[in-house]
Tab-separated table of C-alpha atoms and ligand atoms in Angstrom:
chain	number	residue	atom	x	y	z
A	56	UNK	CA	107.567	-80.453	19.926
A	57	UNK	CA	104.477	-78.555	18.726
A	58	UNK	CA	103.071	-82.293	18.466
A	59	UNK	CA	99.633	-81.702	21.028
A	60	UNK	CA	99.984	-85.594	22.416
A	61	UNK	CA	102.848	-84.187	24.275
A	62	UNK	CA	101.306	-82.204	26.186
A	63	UNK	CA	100.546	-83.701	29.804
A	64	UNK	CA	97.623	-82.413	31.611
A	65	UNK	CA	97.726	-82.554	35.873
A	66	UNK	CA	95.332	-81.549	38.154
A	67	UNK	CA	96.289	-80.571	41.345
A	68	UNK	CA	94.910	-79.232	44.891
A	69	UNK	CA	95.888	-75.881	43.743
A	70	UNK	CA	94.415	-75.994	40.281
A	71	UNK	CA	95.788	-77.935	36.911
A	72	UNK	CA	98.792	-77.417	34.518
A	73	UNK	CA	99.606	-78.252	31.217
A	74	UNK	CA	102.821	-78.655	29.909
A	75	UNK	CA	102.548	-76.837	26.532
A	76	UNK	CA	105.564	-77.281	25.226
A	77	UNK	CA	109.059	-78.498	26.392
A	78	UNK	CA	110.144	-75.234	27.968
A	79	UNK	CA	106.504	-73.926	28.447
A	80	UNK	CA	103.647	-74.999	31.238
A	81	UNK	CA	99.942	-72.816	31.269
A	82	UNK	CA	98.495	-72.873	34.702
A	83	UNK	CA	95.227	-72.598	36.173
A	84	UNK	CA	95.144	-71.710	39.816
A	85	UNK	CA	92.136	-72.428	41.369
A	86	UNK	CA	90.192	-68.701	42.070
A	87	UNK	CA	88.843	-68.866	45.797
A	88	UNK	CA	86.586	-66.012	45.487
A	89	UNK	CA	84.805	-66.478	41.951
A	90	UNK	CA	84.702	-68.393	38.854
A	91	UNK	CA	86.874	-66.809	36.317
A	92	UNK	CA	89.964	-68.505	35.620
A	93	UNK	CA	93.222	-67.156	34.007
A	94	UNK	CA	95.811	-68.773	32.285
A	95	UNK	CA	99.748	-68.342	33.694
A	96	UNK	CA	102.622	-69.295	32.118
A	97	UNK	CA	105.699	-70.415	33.024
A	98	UNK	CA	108.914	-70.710	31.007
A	99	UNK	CA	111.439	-72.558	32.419
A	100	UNK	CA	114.809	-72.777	30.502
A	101	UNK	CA	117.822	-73.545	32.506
A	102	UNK	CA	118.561	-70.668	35.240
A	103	UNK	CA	115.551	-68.747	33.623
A	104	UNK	CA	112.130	-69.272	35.367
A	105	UNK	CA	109.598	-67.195	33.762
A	106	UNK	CA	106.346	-66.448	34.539
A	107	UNK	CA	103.582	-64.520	32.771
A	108	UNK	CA	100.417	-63.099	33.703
A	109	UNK	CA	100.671	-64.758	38.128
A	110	UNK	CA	96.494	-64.243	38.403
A	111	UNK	CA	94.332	-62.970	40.643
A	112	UNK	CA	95.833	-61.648	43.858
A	113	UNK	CA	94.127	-63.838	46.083
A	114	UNK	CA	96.162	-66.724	44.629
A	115	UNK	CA	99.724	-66.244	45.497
A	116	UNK	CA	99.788	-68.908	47.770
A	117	UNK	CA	98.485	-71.203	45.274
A	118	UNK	CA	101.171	-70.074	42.618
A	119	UNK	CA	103.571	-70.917	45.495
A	120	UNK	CA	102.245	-74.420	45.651
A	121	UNK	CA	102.665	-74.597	42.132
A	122	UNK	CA	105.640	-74.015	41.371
A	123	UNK	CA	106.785	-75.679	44.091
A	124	UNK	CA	104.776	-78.855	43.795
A	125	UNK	CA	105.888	-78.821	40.107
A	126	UNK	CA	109.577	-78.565	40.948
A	127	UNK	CA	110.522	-75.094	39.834
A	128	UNK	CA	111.368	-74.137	43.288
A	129	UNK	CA	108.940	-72.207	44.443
A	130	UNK	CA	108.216	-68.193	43.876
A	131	UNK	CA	112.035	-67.366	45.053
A	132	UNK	CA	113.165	-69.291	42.187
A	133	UNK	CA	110.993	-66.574	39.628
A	134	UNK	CA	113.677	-64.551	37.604
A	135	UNK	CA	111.073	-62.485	35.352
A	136	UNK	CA	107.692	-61.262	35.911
A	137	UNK	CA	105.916	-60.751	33.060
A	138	UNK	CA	102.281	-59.056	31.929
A	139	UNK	CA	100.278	-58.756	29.007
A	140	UNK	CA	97.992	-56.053	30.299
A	141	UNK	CA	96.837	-54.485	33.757
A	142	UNK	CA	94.080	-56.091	34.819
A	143	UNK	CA	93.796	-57.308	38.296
A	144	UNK	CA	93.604	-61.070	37.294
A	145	UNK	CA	96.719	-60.368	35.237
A	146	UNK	CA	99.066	-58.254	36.807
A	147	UNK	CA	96.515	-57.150	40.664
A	148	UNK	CA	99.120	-59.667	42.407
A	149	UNK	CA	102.362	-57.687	41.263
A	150	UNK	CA	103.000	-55.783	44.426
A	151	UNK	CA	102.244	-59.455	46.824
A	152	UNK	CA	104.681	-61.255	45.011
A	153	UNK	CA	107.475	-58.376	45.088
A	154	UNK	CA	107.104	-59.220	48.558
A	155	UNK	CA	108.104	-62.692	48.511
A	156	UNK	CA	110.299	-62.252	44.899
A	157	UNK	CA	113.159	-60.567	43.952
A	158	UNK	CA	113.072	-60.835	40.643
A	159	UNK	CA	111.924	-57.725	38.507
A	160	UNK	CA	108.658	-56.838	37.506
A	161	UNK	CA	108.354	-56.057	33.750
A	162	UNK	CA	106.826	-52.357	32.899
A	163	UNK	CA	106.179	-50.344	30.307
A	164	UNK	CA	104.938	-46.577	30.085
A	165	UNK	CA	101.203	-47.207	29.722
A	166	UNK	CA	101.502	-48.724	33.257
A	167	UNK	CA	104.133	-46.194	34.670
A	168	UNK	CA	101.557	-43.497	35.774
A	169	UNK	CA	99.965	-46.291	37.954
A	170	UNK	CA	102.259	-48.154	39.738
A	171	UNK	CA	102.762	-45.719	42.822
A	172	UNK	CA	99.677	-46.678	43.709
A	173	UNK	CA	99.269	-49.681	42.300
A	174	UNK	CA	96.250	-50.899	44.827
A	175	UNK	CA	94.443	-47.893	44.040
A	176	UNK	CA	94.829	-47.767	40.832
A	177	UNK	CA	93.249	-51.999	40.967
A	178	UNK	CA	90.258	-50.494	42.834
A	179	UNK	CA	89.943	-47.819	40.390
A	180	UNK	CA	89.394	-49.022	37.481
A	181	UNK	CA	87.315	-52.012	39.044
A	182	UNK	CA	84.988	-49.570	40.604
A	183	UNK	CA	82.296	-49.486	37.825
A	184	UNK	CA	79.774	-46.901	39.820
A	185	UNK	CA	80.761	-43.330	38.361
A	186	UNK	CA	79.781	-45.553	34.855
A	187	UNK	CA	76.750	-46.526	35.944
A	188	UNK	CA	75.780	-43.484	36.935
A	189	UNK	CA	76.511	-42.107	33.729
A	190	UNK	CA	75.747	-44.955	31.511
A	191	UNK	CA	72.389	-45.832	32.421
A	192	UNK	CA	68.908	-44.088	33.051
A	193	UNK	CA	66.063	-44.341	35.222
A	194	UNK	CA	64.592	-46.459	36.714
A	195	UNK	CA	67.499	-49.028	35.655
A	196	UNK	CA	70.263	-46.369	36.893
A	197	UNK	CA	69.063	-46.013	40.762
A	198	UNK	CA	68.264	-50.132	40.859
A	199	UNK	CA	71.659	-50.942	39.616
A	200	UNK	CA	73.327	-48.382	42.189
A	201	UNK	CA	70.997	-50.083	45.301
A	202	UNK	CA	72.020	-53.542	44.091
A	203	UNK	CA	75.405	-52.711	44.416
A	204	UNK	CA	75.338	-50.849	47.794
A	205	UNK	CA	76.649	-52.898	50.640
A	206	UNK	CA	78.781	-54.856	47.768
A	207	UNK	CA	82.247	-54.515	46.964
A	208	UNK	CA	81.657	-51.708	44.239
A	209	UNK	CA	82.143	-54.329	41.445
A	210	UNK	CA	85.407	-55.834	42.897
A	211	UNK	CA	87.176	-52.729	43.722
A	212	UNK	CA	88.836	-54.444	47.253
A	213	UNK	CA	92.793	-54.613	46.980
A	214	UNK	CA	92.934	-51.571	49.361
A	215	UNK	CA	90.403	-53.161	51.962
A	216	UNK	CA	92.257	-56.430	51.678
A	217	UNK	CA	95.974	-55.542	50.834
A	218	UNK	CA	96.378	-52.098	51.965
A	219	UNK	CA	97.757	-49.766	49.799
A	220	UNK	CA	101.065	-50.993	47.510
A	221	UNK	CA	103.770	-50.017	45.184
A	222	UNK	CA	105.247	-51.285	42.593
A	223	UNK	CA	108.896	-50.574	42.912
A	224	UNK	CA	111.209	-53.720	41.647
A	225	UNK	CA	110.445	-52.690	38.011
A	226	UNK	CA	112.552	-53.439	34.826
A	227	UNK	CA	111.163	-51.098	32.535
A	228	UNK	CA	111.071	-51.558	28.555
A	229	UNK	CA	109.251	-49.969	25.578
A	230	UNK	CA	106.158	-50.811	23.549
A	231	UNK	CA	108.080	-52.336	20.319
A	232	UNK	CA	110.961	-53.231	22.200
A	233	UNK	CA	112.507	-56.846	22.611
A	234	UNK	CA	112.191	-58.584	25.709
A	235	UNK	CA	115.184	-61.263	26.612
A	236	UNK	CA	114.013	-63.770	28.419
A	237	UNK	CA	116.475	-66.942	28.796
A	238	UNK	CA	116.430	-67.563	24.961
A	239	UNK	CA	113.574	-66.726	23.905
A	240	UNK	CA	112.795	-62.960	22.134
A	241	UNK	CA	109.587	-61.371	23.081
A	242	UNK	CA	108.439	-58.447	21.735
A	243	UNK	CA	105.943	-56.023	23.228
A	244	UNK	CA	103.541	-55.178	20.891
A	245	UNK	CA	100.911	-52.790	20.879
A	246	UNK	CA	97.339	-54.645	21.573
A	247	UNK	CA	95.502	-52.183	23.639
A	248	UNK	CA	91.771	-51.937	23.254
A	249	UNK	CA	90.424	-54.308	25.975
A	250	UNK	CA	92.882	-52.067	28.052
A	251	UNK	CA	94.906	-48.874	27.693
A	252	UNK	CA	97.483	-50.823	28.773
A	253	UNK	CA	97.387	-53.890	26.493
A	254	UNK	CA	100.446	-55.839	24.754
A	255	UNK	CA	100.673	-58.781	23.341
A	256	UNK	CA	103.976	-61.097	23.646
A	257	UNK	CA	105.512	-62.460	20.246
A	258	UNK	CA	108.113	-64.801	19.867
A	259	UNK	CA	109.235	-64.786	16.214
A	260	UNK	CA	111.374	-67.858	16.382
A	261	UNK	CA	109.381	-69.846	18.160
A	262	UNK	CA	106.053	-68.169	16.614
A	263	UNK	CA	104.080	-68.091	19.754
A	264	UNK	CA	102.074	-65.432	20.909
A	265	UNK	CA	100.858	-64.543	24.268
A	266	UNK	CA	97.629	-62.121	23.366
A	267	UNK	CA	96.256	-61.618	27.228
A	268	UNK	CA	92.472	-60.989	26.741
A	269	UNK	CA	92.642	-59.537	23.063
A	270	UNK	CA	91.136	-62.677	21.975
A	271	UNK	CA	88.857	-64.629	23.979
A	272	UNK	CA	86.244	-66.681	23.209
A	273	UNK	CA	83.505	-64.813	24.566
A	274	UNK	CA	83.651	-61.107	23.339
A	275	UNK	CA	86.756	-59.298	24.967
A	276	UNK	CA	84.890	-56.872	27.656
A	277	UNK	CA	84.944	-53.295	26.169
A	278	UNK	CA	83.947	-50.681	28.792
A	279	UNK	CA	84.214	-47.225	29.509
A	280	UNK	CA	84.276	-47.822	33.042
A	281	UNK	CA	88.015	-48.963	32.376
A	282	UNK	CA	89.219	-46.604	29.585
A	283	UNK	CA	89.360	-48.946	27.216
A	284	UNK	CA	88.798	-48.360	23.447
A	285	UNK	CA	86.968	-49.874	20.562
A	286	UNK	CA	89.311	-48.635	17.674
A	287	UNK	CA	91.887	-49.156	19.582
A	288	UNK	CA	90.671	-52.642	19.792
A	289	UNK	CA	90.126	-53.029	16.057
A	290	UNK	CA	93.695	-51.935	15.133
A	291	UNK	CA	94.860	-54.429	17.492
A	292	UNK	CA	92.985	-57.187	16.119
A	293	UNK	CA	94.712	-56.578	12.628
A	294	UNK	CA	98.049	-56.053	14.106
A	295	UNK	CA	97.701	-59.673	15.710
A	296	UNK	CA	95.903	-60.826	12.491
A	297	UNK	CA	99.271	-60.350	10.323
A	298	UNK	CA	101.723	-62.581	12.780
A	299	UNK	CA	102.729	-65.840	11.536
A	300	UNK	CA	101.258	-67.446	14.565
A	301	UNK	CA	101.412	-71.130	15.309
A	302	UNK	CA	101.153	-71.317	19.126
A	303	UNK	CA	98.153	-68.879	20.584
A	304	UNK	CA	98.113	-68.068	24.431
A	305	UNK	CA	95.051	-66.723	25.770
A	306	UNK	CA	94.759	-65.214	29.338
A	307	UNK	CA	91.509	-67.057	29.593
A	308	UNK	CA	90.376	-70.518	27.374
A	309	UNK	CA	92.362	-73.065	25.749
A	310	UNK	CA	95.573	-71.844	23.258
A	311	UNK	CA	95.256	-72.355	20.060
A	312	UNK	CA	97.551	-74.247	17.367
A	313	UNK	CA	97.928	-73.641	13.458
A	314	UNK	CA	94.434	-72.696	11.289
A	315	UNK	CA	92.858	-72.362	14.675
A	316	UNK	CA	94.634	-69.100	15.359
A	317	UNK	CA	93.220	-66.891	11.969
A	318	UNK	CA	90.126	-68.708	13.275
A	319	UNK	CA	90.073	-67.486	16.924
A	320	UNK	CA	91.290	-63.458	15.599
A	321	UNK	CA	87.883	-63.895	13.089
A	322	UNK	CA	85.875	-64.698	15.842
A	323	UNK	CA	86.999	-61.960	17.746
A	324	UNK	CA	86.482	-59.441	14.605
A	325	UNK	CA	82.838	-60.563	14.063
A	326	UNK	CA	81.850	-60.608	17.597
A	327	UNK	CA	82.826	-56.942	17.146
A	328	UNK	CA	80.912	-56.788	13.497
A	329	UNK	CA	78.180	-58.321	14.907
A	330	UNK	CA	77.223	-56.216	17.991
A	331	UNK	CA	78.017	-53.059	15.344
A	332	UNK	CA	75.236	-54.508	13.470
A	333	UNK	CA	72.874	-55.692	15.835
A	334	UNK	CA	73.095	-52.209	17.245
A	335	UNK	CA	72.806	-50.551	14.385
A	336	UNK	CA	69.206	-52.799	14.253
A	337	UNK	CA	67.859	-51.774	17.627
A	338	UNK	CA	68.150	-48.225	17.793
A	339	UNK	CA	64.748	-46.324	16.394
A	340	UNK	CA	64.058	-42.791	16.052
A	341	UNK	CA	62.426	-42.976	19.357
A	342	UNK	CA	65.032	-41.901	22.114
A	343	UNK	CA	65.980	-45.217	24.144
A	344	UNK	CA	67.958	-45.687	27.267
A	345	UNK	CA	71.182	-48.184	27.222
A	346	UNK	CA	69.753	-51.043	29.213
A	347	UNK	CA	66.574	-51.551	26.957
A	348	UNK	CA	68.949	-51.404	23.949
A	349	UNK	CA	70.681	-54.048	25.237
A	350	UNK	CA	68.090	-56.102	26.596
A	351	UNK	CA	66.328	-55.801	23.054
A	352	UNK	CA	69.596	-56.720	21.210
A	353	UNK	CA	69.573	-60.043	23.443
A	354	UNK	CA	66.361	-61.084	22.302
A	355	UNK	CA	64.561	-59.750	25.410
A	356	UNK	CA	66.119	-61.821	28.715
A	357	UNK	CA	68.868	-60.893	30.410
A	358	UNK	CA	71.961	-63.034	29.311
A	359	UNK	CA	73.575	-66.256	31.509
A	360	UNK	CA	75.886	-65.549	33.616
A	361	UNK	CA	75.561	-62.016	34.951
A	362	UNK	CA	79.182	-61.566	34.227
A	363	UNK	CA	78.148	-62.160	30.679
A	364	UNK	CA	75.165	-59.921	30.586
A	365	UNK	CA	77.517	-57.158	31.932
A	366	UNK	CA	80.322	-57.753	29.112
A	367	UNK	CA	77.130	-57.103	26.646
A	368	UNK	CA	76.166	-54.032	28.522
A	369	UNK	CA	79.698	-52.475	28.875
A	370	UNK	CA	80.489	-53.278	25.187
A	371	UNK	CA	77.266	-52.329	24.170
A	372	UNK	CA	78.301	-48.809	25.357
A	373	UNK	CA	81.084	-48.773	24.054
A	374	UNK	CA	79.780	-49.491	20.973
A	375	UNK	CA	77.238	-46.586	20.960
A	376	UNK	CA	79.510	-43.817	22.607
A	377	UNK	CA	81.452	-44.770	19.022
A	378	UNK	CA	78.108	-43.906	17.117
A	379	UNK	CA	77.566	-40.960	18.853
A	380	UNK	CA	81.302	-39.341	18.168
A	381	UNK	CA	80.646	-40.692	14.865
A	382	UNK	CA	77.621	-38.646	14.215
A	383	UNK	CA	75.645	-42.596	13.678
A	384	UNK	CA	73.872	-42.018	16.799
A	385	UNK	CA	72.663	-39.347	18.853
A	386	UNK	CA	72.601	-38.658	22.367
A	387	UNK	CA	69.235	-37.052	23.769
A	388	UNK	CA	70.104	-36.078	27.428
A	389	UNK	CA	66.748	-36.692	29.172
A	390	UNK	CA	65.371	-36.091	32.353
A	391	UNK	CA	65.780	-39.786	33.131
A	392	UNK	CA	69.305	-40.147	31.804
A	393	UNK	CA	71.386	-40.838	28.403
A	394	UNK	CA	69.352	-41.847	25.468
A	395	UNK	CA	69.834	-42.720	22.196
A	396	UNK	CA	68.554	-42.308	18.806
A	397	UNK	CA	69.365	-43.676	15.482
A	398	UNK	CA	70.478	-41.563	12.408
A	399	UNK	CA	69.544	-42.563	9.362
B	487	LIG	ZN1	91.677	-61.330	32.001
């Protein structure tokens, strides 16, 4: 079963599937409005048709054509909605699909606060201007801010599209608890970091986790701008680090069998050492400004794509508002914004 020459790739007008594993298919819808791609998974196992992690909320109909086109009956035919984390290309579509689902939407408290204003909440923490206005300094803080006028403040655009929504057809569990979902066990872990909000799905018997964006293989995004937490992100790491994984499922990228899991959580753990380090390298005594840190950190040019160059920014800050609480940095508030010396 875990054989990978089972596994039966299809590409389709709305996107591609894999079929994983008997019982378990990862889909990729295709994203209309950009390039970013999640993974969803469905579980199908007799009356049970799970899915986790539906994607972007511009791609309901195209999960509709999936799982139709597939044969699992369409979105009616859902019985569990699952997440690993918040995010709008995880969980953004939750309130569409209540509207065309009756099955129950899987919560947990780090999401409660949230889901009364759920489309809100999506624009919220997508809107990345209050962080660049107090992330950055001049000139690089007022070209930023005109660069984004007349755009959709960095995504923030479920309210302008969807109109507000709530989340209301909620099962609710607890972090640590044990999900049932047609026979398999998943339990919620605690993997926050890349959001306040983060789990991670383990199946013990099976030994297949479902770790959302805590491991990626670009450096998972760290920012401020979305509460999300470095240590936090750390503790995670070893948490995951201790499972006796053999199937890893990534929200984004290609899962992982066997040796290649402790190999994809030490990736993750030295893309984190590394930035430490090379940040560690690029501050001076001189007082410097966030953007020129970066930029000097990536070897002077901008990195490919701008999404990319934006991850290193945001973690970048992350990493330095660590230093600073620390006492291994120190903020100089200047006239022209933040800076940042070294100590030491
Ligand atoms: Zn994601």
């Amino acid at each position: 079963m875990s054989d990978t020459s089972t596994e039966t790739y299809l590409r389709k007008p709305w996107g591609s599937s894999v079929r994983i594993e008997d019982d378990l298919w990862r889909l990729r819808l295709k994203n209309p409005v950009g390039s970013l791609l999640v993974n969803t998974f469905v579980y199908r196992h007799r009356d049970t048709l799970a899915v986790i992690d539906p994607g972007w909320p511009w791609e309901v109909q195209l999960l509709e054509d999936a799982l139709s086109d597939l044969g699992f009956g369409g979105i009616k035919a859902v019985t569990h909605w699952l997440y690993t984390h918040s995010h709008v290309d995880h969980m953004g579509a939750a309130v569409l699909l209540q509207r065309r689902s009756e099955a129950p939407h899987m919560i947990w408290p780090w999401v409660e606060p949230e889901l009364e204003r759920w489309h809100h909440y999506q624009d919220r923490v997508n809107d990345w201007t209050p962080w660049v206005e107090a992330a950055f300094a001049e000139p690089q803080r007022s070209q930023i801010l005109k660069e984004r006028t007349g755009r959709s403040a960095g995504g923030a655009r479920m309210l302008e599209l969807f109109g507000p929504g709530a989340l209301t057809h909620t099962r609710r569990y607890e972090v640590g608890e044990t999900v049932k979902v047609g026979a398999l066990r998943l339990e919620l872990l605690d993997a926050r970091g890349h959001d306040p909000s983060h789990l991670a799905l383990w199946e013990p018997s099976r030994r297949w986790l479902f770790s959302g964006d805590l491991l990626l293989a670009m450096p998972s995004p760290l920012s401020r701008a979305m509460g999300d937490d470095l240590t936090l992100y750390e503790e995670s790491l070893q948490r995951i680090a201790r499972l006796p994984a053999e199937l890893l499922l990534t929200g984004h990228g290609t899962h992982q069998r066997g040796e290649d899991i402790a190999r994809a959580v030490a990736r993750s753990r030295d893309q984190v050492a590394s930035l430490d380090l090379n940040l560690r390298q690029a501050l001076s005594p001189a007082p410097t400004d966030l953007y020129t840190l970066a930029l000097k950190m990536a070897g002077g040019k901008a990195l490919e794509p701008v999404s990319r160059w934006w991850v290193q920014i945001a973690n970048t800050d992350t990493h330095l508002q660590r230093m600073v609480v620390r006492g291994e940095a120190e903020l100089v508030e200047d006239a022209r914004g933040p800076l940042y010396r070294g100590r030491g």
